[in-house]
C-alpha positions as MATLAB code, in Angstrom:
seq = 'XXXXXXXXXXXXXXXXXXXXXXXXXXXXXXXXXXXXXXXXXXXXXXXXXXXXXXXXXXXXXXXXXXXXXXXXXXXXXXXXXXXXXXXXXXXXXXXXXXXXXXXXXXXXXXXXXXXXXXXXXXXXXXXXXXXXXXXXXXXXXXXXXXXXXXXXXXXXXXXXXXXXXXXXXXXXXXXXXXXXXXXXXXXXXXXXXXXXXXXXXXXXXXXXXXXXXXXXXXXXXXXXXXXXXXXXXXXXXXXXXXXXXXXXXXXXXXXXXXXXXXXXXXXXXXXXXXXXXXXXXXXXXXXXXXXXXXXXXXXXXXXXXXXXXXXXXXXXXXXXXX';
ca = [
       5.300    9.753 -151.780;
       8.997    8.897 -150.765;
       9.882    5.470 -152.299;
      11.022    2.874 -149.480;
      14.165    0.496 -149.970;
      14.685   -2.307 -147.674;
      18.633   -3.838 -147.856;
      20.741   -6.232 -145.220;
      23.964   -5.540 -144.138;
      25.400   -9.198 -143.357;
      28.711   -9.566 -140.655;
      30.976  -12.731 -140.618;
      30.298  -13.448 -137.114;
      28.509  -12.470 -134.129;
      31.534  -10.918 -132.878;
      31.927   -8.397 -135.410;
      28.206   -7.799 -134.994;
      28.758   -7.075 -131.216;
      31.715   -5.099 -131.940;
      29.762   -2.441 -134.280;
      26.667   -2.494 -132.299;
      27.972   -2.388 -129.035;
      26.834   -4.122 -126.125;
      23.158   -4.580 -125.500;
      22.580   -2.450 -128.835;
      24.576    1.002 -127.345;
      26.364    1.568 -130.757;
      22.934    0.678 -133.072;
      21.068    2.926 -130.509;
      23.172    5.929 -131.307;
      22.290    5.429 -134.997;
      19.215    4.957 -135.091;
      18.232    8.401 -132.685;
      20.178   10.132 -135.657;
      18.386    8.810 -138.700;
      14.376    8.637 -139.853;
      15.757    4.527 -141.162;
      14.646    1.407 -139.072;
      17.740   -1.103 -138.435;
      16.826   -4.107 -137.420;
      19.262   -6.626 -135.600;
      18.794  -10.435 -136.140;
      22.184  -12.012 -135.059;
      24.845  -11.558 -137.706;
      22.775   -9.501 -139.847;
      21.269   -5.921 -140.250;
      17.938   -4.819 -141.747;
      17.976   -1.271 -142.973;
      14.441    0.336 -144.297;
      14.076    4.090 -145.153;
      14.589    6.218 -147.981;
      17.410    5.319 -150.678;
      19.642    7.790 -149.600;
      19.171    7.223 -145.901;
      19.994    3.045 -146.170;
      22.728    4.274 -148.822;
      24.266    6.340 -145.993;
      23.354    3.790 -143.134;
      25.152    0.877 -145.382;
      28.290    3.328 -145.608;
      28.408    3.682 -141.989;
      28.531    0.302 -141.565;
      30.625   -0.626 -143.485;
      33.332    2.222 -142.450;
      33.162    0.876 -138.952;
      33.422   -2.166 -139.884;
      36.397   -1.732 -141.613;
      38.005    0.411 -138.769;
      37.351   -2.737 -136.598;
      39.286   -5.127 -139.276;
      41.744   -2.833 -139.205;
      42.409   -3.952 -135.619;
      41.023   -1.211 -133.595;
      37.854   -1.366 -131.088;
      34.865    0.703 -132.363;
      34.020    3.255 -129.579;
      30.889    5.394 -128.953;
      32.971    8.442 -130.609;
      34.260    6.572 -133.106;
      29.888    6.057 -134.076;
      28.819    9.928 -133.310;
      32.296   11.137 -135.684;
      31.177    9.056 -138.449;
      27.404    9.919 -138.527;
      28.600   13.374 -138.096;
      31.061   13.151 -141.237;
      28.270   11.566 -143.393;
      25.799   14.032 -142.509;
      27.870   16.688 -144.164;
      28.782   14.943 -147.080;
      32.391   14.512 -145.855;
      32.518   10.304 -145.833;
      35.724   10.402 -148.329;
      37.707   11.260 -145.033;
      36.416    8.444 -143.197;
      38.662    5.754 -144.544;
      41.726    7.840 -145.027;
      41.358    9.573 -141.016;
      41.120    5.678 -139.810;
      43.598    4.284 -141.807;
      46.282    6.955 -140.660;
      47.989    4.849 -138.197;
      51.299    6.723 -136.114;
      52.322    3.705 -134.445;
      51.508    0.571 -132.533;
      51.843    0.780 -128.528;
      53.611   -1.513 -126.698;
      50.166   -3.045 -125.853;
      49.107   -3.156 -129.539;
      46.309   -0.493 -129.682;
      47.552    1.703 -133.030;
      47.572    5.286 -132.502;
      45.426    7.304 -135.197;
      43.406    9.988 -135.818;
      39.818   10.360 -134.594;
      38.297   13.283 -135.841;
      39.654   15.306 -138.823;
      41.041   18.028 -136.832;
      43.309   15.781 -135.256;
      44.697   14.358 -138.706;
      44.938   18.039 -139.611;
      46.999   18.274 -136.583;
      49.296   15.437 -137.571;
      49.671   16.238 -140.860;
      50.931   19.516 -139.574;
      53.651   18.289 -137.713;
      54.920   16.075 -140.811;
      54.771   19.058 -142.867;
      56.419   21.857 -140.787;
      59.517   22.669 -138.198;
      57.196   24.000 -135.779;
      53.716   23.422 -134.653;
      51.682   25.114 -132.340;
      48.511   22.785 -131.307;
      45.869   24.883 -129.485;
      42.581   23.301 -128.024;
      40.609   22.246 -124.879;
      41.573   19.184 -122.696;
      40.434   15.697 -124.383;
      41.336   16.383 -128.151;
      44.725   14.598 -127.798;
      47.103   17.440 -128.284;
      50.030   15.879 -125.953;
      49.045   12.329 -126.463;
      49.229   12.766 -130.699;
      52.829   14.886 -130.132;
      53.954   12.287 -127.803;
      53.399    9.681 -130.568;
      54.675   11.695 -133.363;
      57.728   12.134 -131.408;
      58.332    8.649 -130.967;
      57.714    7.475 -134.097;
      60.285   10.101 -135.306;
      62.986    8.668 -132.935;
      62.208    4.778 -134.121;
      62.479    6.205 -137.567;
      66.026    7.763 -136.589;
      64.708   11.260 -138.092;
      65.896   12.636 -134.766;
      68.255   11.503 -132.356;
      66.304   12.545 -128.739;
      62.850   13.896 -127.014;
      62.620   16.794 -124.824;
      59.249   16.948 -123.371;
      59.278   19.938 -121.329;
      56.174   21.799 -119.238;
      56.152   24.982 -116.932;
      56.104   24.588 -113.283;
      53.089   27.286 -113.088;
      51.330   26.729 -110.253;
      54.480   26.593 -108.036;
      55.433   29.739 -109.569;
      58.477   28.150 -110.892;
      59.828   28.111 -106.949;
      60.491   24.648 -106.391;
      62.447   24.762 -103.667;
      59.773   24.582 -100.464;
      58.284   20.710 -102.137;
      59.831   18.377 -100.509;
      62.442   15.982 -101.805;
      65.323   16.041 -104.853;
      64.842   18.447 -108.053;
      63.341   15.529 -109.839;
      60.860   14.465 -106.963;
      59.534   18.731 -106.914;
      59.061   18.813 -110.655;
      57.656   15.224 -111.632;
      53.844   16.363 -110.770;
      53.842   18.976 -113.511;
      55.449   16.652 -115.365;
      53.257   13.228 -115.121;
      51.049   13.680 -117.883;
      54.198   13.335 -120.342;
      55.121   10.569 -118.325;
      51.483    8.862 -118.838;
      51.553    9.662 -122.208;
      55.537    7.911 -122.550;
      54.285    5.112 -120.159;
      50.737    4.176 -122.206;
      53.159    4.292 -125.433;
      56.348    3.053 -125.038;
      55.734    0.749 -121.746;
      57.362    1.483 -118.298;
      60.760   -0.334 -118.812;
      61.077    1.216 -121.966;
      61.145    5.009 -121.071;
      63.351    4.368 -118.098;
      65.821    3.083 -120.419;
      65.539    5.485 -122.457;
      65.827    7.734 -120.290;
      68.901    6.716 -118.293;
      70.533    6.952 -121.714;
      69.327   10.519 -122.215;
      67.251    9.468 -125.235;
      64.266   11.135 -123.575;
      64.661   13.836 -121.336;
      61.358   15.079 -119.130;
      62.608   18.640 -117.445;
      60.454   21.885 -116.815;
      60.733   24.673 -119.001;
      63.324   26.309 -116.798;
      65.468   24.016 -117.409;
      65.623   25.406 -121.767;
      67.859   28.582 -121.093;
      70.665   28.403 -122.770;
      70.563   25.447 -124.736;
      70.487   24.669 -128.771;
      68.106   21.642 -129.230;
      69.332   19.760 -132.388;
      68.272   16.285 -133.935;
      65.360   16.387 -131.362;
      61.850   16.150 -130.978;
      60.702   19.272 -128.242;
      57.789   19.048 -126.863;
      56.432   22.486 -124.721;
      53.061   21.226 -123.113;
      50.837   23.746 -121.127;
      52.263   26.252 -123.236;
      49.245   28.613 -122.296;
      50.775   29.349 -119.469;
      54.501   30.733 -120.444;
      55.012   34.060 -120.516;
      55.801   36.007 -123.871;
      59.440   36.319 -122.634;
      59.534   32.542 -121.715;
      57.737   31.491 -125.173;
      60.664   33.200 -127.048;
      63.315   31.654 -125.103;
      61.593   28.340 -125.695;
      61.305   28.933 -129.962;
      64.495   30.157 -130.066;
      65.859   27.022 -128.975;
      65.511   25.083 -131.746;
      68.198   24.059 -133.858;
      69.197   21.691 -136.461;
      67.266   18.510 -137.602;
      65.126   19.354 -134.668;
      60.890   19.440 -134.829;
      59.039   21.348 -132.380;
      55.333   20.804 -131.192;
      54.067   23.668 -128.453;
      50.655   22.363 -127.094;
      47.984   24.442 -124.990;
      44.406   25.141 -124.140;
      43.961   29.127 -124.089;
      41.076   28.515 -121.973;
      42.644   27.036 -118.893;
      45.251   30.146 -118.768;
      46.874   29.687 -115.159;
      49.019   32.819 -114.981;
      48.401   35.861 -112.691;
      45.898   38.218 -114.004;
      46.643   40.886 -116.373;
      49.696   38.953 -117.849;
      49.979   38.020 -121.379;
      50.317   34.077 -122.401;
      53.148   33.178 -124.518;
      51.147   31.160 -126.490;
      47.929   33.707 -127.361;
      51.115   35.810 -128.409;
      52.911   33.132 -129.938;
      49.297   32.499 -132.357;
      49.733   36.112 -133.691;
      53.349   36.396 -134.352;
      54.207   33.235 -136.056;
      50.949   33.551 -137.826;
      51.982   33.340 -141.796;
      55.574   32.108 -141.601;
      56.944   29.241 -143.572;
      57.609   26.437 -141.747;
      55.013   27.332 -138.780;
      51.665   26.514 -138.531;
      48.816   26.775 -135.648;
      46.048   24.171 -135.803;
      43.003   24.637 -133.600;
      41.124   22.313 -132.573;
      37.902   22.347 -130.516;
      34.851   20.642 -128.384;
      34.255   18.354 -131.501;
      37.145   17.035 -131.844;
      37.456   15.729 -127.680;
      37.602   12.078 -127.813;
      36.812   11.626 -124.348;
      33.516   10.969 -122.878;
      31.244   13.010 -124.494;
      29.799   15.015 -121.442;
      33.540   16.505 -121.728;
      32.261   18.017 -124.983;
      29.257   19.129 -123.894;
      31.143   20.668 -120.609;
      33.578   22.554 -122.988;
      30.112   23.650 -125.073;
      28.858   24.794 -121.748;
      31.745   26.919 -120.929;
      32.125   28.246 -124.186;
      28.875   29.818 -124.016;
      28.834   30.855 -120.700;
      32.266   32.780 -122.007;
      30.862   34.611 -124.993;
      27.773   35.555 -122.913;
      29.841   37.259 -120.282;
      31.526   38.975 -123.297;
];
């Protein structure tokens, strides 16, 4: 018969306890539907009953999230599933180092890090390499993580400018019937960058920045031609370039320069039959020094997590049709 340990897990105040449980219990509720323990909640402290290894692993948890909380950062429903998830498979030695990977601070004081390990993979990638090619479904912070890399490169003077750049797909790259100035036709493909620069750097900030040329938002047309050094590029929506426009794009780059092309092969918004850039782009660069692709997927969205289960959904449906 399987020996049963009882332990408590004690917090310094009943707002740390609120924090890591989550209101009305949300956060404990998740934890206990994915272990066999009992937690009980009395106030400020936790009573954990099950087998040794289960209130061993439960104790972890707890204390991991705790720490990501004194660490200044609010403990989210993801933030609980991830880290069950990681101690399930034995993989709680990346818990502390993914949290304690801050980017940067926002203007509003939320610090930018990793949530899953696929997106530290991600960052480490574009520390380590000239170019990186970040493929994955919507909600795994592909743009959001560049955007932040890219700024913390320009605060650390490692480069001198960002170019965040997008194609104009769905107007077929023919502007010219929207109505007002070029900037006014190209700034809805464009406002997720903005968001990103916005949620980041605050408002004031990027417009600055911008009127100095520090940070220049322009579509993809707008690449021909030019050498791109000490800057950070950016190519977002890069599943939908076209081989042709992908190579134009790369071949940009020049000195003291970093490059991050970010996409979602799934959401591929170019006329049938034609080839991405980026699907191509995969297989080409795949092997050469200085390159890498990282991939992420539905476990690494850190939105909601019926986004997940959407992109689970689809996936399926996908490879059933196939």
């Amino acid at each position: 018969m399987q020996q049963i340990t009882e332990k408590k897990f004690l917090f310094e105040s009943s707002q740390e306890a609120l924090a890591i449980l989550g209101r009305n219990d949300e956060f404990l509720n998740v934890v206990c539907s994915a272990f066999s323990a009992k937690v009980i909640s009395r106030g400020e402290e936790l009573i954990i009953t099950g087998s040794a290894n289960e209130v061993a692993t439960l104790t972890n948890l707890f204390t991991e999230l705790l720490f990501l909380y004194r660490q200044g950062n609010p403990v989210t429903a993801h933030d609980v599933q991830y880290s069950i998830r990681l101690l399930k498979a034995g993989q709680e030695d990346y818990l502390r180092k993914m949290f304690d990977d801050t980017v940067l601070v926002t203007v509003r004081g939320r610090h930018i890090k990793p949530k899953t390990l696929g997106q530290r993979d991600y960052l480490q990638a574009i520390r380590n390499n000239y170019i990186t090619l970040g493929i994955g479904p919507a909600g795994t912070g592909k743009t959001y993580l560049a955007v932040a890399m890219a700024v913390f490169s320009l605060k650390k003077k490692e480069v001198e400018r960002i170019i965040l750049t997008r194609p104009a797909v769905e107007a077929g790259e023919k502007l010219g019937f929207l109505p007002g100035d070029l900037q006014d036709k190209v700034d809805p493909y464009l406002r997720p960058l903005y968001d990103a620069l916005y949620d980041i750097l605050g408002a004031e900030t990027v417009q600055k920045y911008m009127a100095k040329n520090i940070i220049e938002v322009a579509p993809l047309a707008y690449m021909r031609g030019r050498t791109l050094d000490d800057a950070f590029i950016i190519l977002d929506e890069a599943q939908n370039t076209t081989p042709p426009q992908m190579k134009m794009f790369l071949t940009r780059f020049g000195f003291g320069s970093k490059m991050v092309v970010t996409g979602d092969l799934s959401q591929i918004d170019l006329a049938r039959g034609t080839m991405s850039g980026l699907r191509q782009a995969q297989q080409i660069l795949k092997g050469i020094p200085g390159i890498q692709c990282i991939t992420l997927d539905a476990s690494d969205v850190i939105r909601h997590e019926i986004v997940a289960r959407i992109i689970h959904a689809y996936d399926k449906f996908e490879q059933d049709e196939n």
